mmCIF file of N, CA and C and ligand atoms in Angstrom:
data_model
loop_
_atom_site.group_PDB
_atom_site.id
_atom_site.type_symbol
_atom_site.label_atom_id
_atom_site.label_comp_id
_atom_site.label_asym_id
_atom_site.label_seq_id
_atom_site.Cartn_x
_atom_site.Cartn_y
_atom_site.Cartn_z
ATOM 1 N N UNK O 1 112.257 72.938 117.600
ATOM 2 C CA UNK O 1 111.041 73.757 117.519
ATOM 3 C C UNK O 1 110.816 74.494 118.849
ATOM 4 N N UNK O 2 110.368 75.548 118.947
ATOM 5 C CA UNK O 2 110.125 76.791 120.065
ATOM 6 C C UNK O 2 109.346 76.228 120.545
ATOM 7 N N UNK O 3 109.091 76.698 122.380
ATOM 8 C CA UNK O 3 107.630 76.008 122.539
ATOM 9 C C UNK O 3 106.605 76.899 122.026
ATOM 10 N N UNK O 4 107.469 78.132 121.883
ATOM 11 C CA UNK O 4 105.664 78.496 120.939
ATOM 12 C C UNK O 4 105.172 78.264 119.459
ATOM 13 N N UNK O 5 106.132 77.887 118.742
ATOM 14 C CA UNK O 5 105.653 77.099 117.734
ATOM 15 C C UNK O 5 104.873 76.280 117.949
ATOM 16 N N UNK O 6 105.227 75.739 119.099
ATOM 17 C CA UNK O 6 104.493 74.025 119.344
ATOM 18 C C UNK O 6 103.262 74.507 119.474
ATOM 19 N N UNK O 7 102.623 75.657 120.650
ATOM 20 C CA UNK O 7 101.445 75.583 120.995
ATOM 21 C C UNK O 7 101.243 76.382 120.145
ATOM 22 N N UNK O 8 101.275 76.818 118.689
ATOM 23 C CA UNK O 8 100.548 77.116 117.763
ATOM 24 C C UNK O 8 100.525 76.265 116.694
ATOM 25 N N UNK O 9 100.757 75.321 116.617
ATOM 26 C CA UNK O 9 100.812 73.978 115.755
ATOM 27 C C UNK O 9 99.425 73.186 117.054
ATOM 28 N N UNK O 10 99.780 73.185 118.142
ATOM 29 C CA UNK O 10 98.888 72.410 119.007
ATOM 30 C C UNK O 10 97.044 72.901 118.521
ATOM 31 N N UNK O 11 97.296 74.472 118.775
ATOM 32 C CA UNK O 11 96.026 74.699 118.398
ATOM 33 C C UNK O 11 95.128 74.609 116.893
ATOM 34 N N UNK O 12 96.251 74.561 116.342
ATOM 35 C CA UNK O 12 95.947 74.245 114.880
ATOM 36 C C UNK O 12 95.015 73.105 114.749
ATOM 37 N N UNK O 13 95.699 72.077 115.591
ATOM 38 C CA UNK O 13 95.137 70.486 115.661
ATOM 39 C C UNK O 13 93.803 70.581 116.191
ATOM 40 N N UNK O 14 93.965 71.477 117.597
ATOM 41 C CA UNK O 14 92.724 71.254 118.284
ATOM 42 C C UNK O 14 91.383 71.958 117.720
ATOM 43 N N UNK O 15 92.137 72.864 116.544
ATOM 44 C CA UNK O 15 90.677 73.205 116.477
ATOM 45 C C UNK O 15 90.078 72.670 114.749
ATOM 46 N N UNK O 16 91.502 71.400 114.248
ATOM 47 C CA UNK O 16 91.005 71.037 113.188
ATOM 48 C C UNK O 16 89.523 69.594 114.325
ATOM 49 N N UNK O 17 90.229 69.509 115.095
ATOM 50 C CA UNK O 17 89.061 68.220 115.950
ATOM 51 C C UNK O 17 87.948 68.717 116.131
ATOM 52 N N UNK O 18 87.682 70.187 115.883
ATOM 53 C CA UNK O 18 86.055 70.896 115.739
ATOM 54 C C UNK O 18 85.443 71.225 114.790
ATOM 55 N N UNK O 19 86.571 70.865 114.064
ATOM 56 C CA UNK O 19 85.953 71.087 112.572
ATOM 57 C C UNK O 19 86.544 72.661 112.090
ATOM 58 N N UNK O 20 87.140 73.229 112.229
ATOM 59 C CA UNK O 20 87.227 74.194 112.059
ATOM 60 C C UNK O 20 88.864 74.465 111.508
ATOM 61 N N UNK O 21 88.846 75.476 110.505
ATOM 62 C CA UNK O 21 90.636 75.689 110.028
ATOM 63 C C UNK O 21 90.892 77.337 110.410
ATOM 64 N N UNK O 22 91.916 76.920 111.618
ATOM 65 C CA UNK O 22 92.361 78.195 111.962
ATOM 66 C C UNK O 22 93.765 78.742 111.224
ATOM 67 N N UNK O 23 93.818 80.328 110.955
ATOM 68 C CA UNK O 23 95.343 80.567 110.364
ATOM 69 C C UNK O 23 95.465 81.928 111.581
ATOM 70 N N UNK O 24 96.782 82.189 111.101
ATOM 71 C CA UNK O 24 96.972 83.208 112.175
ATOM 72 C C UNK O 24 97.223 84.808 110.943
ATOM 73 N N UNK O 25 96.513 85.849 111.422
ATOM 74 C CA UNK O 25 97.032 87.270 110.768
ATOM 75 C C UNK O 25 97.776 87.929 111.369
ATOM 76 N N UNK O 26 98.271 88.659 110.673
ATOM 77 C CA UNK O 26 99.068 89.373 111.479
ATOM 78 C C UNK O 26 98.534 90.974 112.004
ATOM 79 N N UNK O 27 98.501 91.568 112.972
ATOM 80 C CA UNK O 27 98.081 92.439 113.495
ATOM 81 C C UNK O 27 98.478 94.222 112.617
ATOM 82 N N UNK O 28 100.429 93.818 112.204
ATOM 83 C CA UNK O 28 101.265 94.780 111.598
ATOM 84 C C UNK O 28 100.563 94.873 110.314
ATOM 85 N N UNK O 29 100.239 94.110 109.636
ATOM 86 C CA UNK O 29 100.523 93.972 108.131
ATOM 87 C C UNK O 29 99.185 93.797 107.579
ATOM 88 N N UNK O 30 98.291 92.864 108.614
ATOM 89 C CA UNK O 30 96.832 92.296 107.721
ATOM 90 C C UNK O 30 97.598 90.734 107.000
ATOM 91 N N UNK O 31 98.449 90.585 106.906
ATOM 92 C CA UNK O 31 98.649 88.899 105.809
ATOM 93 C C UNK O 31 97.951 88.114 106.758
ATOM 94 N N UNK O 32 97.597 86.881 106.399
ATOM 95 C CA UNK O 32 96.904 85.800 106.755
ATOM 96 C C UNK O 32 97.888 84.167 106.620
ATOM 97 N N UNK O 33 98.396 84.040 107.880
ATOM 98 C CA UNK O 33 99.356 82.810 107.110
ATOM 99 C C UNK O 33 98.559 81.241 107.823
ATOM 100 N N UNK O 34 98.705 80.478 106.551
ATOM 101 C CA UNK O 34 98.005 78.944 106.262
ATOM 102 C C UNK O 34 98.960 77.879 105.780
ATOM 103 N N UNK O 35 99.116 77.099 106.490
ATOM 104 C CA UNK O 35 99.030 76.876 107.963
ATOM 105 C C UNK O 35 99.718 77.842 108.845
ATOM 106 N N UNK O 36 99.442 77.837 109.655
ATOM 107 C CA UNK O 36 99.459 78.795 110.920
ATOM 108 C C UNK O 36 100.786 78.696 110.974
ATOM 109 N N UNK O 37 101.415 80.031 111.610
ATOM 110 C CA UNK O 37 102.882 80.326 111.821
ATOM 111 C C UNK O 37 103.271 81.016 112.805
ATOM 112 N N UNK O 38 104.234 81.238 113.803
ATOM 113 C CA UNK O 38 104.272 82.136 114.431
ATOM 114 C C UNK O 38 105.523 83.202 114.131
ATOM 115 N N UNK O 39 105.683 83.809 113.115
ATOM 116 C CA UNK O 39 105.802 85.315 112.983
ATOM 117 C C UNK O 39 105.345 85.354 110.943
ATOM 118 N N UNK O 40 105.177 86.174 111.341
ATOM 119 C CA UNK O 40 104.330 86.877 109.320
ATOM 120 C C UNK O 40 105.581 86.376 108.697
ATOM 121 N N UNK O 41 105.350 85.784 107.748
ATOM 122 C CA UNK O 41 106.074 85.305 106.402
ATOM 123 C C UNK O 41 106.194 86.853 105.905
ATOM 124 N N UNK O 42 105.215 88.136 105.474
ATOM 125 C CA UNK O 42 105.349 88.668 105.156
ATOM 126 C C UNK O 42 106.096 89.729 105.762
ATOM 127 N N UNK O 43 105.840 90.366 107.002
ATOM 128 C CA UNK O 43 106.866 91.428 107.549
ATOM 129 C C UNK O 43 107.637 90.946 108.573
ATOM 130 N N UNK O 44 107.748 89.770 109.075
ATOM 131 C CA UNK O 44 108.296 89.267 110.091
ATOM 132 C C UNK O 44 108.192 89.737 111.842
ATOM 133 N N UNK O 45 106.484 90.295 111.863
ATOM 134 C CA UNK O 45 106.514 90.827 113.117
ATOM 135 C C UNK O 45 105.729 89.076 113.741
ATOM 136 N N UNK O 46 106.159 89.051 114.921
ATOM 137 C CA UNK O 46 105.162 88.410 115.945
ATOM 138 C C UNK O 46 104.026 88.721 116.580
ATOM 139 N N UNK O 47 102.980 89.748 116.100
ATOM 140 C CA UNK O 47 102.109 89.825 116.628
ATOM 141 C C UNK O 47 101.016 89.288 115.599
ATOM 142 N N UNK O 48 100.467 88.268 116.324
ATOM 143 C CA UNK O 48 99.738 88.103 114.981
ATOM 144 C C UNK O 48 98.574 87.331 116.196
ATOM 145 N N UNK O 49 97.049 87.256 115.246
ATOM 146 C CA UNK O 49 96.051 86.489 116.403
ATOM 147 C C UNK O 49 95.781 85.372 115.498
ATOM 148 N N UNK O 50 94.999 84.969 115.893
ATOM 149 C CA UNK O 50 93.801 83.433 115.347
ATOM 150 C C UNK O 50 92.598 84.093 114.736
ATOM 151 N N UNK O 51 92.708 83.503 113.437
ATOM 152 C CA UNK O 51 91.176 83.917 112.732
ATOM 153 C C UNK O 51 91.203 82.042 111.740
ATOM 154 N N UNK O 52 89.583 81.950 111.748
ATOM 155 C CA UNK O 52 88.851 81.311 111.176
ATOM 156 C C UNK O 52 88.999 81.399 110.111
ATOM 157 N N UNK O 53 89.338 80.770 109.241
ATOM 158 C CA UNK O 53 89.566 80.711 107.240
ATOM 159 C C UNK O 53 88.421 79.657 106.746
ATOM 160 N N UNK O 54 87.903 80.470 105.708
ATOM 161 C CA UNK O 54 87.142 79.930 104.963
ATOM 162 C C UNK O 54 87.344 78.503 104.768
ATOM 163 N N UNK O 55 88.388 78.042 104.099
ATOM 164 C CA UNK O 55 88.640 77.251 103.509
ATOM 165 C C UNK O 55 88.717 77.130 101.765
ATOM 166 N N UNK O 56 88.202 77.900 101.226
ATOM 167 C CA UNK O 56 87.944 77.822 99.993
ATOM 168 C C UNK O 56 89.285 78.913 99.328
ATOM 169 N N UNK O 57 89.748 78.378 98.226
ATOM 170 C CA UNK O 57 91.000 78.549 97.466
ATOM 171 C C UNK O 57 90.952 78.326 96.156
ATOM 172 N N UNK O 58 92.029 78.206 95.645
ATOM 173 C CA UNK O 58 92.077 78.015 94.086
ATOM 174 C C UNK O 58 93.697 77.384 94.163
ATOM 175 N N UNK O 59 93.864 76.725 93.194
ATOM 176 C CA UNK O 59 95.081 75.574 92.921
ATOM 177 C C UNK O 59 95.580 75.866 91.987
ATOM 178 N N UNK O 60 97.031 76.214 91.513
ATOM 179 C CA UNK O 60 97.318 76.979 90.767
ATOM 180 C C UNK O 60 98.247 76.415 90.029
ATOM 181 N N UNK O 61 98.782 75.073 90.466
ATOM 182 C CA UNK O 61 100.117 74.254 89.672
ATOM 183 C C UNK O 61 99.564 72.990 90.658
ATOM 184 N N UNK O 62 100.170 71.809 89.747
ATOM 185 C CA UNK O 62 99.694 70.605 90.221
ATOM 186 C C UNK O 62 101.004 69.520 89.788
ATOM 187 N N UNK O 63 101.346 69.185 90.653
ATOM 188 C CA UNK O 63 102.789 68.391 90.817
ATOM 189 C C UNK O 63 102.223 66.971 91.577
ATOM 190 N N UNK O 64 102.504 65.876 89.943
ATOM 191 C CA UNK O 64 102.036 64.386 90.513
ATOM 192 C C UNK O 64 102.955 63.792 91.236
ATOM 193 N N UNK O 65 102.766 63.453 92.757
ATOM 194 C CA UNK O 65 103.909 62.415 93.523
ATOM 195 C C UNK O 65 104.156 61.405 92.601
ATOM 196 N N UNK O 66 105.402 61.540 93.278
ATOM 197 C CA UNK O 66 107.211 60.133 92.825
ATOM 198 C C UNK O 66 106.038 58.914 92.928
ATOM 199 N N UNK O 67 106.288 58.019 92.452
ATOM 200 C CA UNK O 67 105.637 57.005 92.898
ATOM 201 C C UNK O 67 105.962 56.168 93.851
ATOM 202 N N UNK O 68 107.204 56.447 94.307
ATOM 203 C CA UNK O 68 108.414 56.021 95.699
ATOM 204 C C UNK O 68 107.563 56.814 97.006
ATOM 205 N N UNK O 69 107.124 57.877 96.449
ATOM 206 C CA UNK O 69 107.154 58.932 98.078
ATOM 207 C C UNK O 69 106.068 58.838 97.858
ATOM 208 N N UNK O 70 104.966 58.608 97.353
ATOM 209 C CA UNK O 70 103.681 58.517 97.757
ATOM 210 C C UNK O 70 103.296 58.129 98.783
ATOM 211 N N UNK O 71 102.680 58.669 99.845
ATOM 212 C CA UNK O 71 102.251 58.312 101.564
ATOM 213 C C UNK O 71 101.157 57.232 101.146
ATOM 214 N N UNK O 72 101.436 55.967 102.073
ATOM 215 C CA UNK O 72 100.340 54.717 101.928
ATOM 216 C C UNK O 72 99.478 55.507 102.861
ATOM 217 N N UNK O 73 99.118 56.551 103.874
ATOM 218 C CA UNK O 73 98.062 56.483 104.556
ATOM 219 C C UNK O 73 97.350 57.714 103.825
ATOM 220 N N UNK O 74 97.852 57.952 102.333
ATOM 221 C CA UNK O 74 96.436 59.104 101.871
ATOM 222 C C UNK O 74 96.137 57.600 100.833
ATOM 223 N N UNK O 75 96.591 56.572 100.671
ATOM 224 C CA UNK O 75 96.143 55.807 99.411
ATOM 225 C C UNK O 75 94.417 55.639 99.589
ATOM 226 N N UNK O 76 93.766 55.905 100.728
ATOM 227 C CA UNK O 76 92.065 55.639 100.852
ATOM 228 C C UNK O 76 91.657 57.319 100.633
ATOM 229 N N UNK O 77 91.989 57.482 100.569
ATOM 230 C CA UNK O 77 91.583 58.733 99.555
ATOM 231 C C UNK O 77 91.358 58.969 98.077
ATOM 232 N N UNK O 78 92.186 57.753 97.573
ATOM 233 C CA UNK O 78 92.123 57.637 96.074
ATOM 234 C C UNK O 78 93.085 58.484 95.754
ATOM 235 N N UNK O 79 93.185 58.797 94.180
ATOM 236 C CA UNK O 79 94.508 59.426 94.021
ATOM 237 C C UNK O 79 94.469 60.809 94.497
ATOM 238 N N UNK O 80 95.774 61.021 94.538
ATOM 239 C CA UNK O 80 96.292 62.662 95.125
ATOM 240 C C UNK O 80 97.251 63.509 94.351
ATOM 241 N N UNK O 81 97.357 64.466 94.401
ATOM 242 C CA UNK O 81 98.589 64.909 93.390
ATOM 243 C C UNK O 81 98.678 66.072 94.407
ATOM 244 N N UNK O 82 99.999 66.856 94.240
ATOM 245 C CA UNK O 82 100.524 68.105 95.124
ATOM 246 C C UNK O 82 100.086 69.270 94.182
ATOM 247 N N UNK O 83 99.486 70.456 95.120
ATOM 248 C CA UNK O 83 99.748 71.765 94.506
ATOM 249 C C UNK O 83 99.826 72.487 94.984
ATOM 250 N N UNK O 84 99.910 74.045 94.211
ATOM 251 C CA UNK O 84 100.515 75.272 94.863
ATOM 252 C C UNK O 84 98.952 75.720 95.048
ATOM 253 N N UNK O 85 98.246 75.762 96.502
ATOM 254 C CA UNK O 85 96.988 76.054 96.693
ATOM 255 C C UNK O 85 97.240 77.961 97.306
ATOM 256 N N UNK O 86 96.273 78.400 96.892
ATOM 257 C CA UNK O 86 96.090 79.801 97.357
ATOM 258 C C UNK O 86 94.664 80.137 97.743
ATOM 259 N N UNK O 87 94.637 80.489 99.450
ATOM 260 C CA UNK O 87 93.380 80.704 100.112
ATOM 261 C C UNK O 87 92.875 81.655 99.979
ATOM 262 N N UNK O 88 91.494 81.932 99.587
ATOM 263 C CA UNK O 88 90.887 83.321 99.817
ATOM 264 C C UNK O 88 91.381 84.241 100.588
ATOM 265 N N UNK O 89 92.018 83.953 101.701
ATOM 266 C CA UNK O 89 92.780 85.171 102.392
ATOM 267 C C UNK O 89 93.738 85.454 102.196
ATOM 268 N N UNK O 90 94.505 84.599 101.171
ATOM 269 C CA UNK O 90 95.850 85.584 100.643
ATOM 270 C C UNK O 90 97.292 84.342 100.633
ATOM 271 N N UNK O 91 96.986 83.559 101.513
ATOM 272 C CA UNK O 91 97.987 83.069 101.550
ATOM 273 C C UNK O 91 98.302 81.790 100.607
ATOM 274 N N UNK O 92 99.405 81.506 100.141
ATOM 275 C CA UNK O 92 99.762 80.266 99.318
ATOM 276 C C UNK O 92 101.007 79.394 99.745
ATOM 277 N N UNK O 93 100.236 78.093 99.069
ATOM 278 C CA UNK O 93 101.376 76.933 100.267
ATOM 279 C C UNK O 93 101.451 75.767 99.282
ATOM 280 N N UNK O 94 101.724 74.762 99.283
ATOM 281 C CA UNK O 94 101.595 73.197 98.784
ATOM 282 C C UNK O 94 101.170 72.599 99.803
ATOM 283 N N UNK O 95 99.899 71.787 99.078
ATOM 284 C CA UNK O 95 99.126 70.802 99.947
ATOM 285 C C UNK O 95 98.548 70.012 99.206
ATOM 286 N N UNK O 96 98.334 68.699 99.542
ATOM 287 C CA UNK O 96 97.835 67.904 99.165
ATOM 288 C C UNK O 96 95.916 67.819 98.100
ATOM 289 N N UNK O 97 96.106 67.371 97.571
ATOM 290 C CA UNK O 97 94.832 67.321 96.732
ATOM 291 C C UNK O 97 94.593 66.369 95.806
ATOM 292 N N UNK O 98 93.164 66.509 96.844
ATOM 293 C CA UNK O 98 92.472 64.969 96.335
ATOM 294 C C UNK O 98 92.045 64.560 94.785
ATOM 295 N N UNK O 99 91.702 63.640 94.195
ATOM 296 C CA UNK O 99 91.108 63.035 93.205
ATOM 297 C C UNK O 99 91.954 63.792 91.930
ATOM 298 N N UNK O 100 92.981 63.136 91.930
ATOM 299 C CA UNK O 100 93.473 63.805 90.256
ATOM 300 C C UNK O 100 94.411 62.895 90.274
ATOM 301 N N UNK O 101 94.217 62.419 89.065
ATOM 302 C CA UNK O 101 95.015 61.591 88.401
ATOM 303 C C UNK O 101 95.955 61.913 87.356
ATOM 304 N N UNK O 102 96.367 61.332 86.779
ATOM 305 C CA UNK O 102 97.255 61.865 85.269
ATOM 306 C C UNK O 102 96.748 62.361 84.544
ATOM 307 N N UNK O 103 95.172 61.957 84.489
ATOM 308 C CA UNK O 103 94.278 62.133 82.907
ATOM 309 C C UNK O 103 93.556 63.345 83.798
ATOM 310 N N UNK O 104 93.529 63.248 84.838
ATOM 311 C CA UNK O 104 92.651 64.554 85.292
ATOM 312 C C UNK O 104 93.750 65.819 85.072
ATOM 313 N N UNK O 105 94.792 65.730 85.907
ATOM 314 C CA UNK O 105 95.773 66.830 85.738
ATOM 315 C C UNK O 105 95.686 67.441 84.237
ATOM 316 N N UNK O 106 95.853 66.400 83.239
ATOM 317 C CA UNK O 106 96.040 67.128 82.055
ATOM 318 C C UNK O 106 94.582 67.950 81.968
ATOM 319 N N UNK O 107 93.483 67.639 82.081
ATOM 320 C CA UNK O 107 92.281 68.312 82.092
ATOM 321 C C UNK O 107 92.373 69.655 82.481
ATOM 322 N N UNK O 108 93.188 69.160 83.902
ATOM 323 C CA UNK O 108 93.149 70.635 84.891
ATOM 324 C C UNK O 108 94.339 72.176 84.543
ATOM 325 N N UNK O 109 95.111 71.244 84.150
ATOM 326 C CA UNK O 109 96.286 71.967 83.621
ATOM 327 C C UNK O 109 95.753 73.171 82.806
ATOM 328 N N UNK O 110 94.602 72.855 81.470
ATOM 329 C CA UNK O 110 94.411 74.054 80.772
ATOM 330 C C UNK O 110 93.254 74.933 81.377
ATOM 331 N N UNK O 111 92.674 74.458 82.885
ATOM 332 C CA UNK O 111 92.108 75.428 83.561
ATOM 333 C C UNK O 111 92.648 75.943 84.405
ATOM 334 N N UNK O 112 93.621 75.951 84.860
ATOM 335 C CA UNK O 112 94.223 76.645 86.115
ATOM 336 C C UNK O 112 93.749 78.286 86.061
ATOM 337 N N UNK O 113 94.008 78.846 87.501
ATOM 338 C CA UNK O 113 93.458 77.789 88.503
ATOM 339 C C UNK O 113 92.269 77.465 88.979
ATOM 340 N N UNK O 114 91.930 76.270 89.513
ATOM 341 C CA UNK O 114 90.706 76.309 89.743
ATOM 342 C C UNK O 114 90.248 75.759 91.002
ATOM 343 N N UNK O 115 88.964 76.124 91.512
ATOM 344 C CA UNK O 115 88.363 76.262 92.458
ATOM 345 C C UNK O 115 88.578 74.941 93.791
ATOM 346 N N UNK O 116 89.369 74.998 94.400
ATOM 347 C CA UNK O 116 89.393 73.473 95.364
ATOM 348 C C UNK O 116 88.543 74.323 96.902
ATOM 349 N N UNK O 117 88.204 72.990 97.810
ATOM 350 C CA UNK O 117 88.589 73.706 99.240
ATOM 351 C C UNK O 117 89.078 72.818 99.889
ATOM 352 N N UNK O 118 88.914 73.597 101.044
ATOM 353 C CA UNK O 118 89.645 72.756 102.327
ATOM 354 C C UNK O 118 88.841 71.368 103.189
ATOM 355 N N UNK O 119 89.678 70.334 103.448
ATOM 356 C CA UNK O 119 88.550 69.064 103.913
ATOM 357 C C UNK O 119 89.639 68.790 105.170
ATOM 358 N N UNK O 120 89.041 68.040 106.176
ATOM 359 C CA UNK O 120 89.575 67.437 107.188
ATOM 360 C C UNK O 120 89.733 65.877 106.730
ATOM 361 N N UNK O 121 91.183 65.175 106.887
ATOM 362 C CA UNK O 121 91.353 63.968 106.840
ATOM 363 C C UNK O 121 91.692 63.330 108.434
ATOM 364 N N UNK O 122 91.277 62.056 108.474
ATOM 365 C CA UNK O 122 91.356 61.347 109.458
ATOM 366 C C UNK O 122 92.479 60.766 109.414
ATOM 367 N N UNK O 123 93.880 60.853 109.737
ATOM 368 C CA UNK O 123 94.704 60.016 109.319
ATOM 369 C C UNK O 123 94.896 59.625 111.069
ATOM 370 N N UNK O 124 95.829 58.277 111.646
ATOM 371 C CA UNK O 124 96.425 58.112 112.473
ATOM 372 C C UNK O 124 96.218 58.407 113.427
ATOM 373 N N UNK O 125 95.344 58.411 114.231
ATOM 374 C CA UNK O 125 94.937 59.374 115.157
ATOM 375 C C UNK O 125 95.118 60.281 115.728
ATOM 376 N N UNK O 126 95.282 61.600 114.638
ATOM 377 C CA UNK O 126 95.469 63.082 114.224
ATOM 378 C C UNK O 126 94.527 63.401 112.808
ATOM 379 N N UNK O 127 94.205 64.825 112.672
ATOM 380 C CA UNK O 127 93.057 65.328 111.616
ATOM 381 C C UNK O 127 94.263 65.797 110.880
ATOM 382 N N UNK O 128 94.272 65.858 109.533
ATOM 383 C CA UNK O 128 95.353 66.907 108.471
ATOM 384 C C UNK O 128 94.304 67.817 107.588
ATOM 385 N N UNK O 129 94.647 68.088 107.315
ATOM 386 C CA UNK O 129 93.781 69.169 106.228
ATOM 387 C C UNK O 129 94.011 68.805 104.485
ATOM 388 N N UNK O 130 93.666 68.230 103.920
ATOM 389 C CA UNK O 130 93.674 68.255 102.492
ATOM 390 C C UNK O 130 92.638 69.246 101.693
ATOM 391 N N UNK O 131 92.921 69.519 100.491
ATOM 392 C CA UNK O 131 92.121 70.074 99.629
ATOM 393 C C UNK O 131 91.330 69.111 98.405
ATOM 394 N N UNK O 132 90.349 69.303 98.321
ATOM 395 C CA UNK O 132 89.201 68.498 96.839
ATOM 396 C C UNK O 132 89.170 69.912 96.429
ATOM 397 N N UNK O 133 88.548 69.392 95.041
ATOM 398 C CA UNK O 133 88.458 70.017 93.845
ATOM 399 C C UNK O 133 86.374 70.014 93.870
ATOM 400 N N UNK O 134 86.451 71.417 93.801
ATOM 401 C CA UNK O 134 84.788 72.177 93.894
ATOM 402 C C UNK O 134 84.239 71.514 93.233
ATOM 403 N N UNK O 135 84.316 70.974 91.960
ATOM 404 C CA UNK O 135 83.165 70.420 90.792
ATOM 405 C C UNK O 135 83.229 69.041 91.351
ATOM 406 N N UNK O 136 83.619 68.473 91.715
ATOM 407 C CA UNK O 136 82.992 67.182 92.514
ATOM 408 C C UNK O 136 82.462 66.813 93.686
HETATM 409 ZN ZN1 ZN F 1 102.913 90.980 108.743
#
């Protein structure tokens, strides 16, 4: 990893410890990339700054973890399932998301997509970012 990857992964962290979810845009293009990157997924320039993201998205496919690879440190979260989340600003990724089960997925499946946002988790002593689902 570059060191400037690093110190844009660093700040990522530091400013999930304020509560806050930073992504980076790009200056060339306008895209918005989540999690933060250092050059545009979309045109591949490096100029890009720090902006503040809502947090709020929509979930668009929902993929239940192996029951092998399931991480024991989201199990206090209750269940989780993976999806293809897409942020109000444009960008789309896989991330974690909270409270869905088998019987929920099938629920969710014939609404896609629908409304999640962004939450701060406490894991290990580091913050991650997961997504919940709006109606709860
Ligand atoms: Zn760009």
């Amino acid at each position: 990893m570059s060191v400037k990857l690093e110190k844009v992964v660093e700040k990522f962290y530091e400013s999930l410890e304020e509560g806050k979810f930073l992504g980076r845009k790009c200056k060339e293009c306008g895209a918005v990339e989540f999690p933060p990157v250092y050059a545009c997924n979309t045109c591949g320039c490096m100029d890009m700054e720090w902006v503040e993201i809502s947090g709020k998205a929509v979930m668009k496919s929902i993929v239940m973890p192996a029951a092998l690879s399931s991480k024991p440190e989201y199990s206090q979260m209750g269940p989780i399932a993976y999806g293809e989340v897409e942020i109000e600003e444009g960008a789309s990724f896989n991330a974690v998301v909270k409270g869905i089960n088998k019987k929920k997925r099938k629920e969710l499946l014939e609404k896609l997509p629908v409304p999640v946002h962004a939450e701060i988790f406490q894991r290990d002593g580091y913050k991650t970012v997961v997504f919940a689902l709006d109606e709860e």
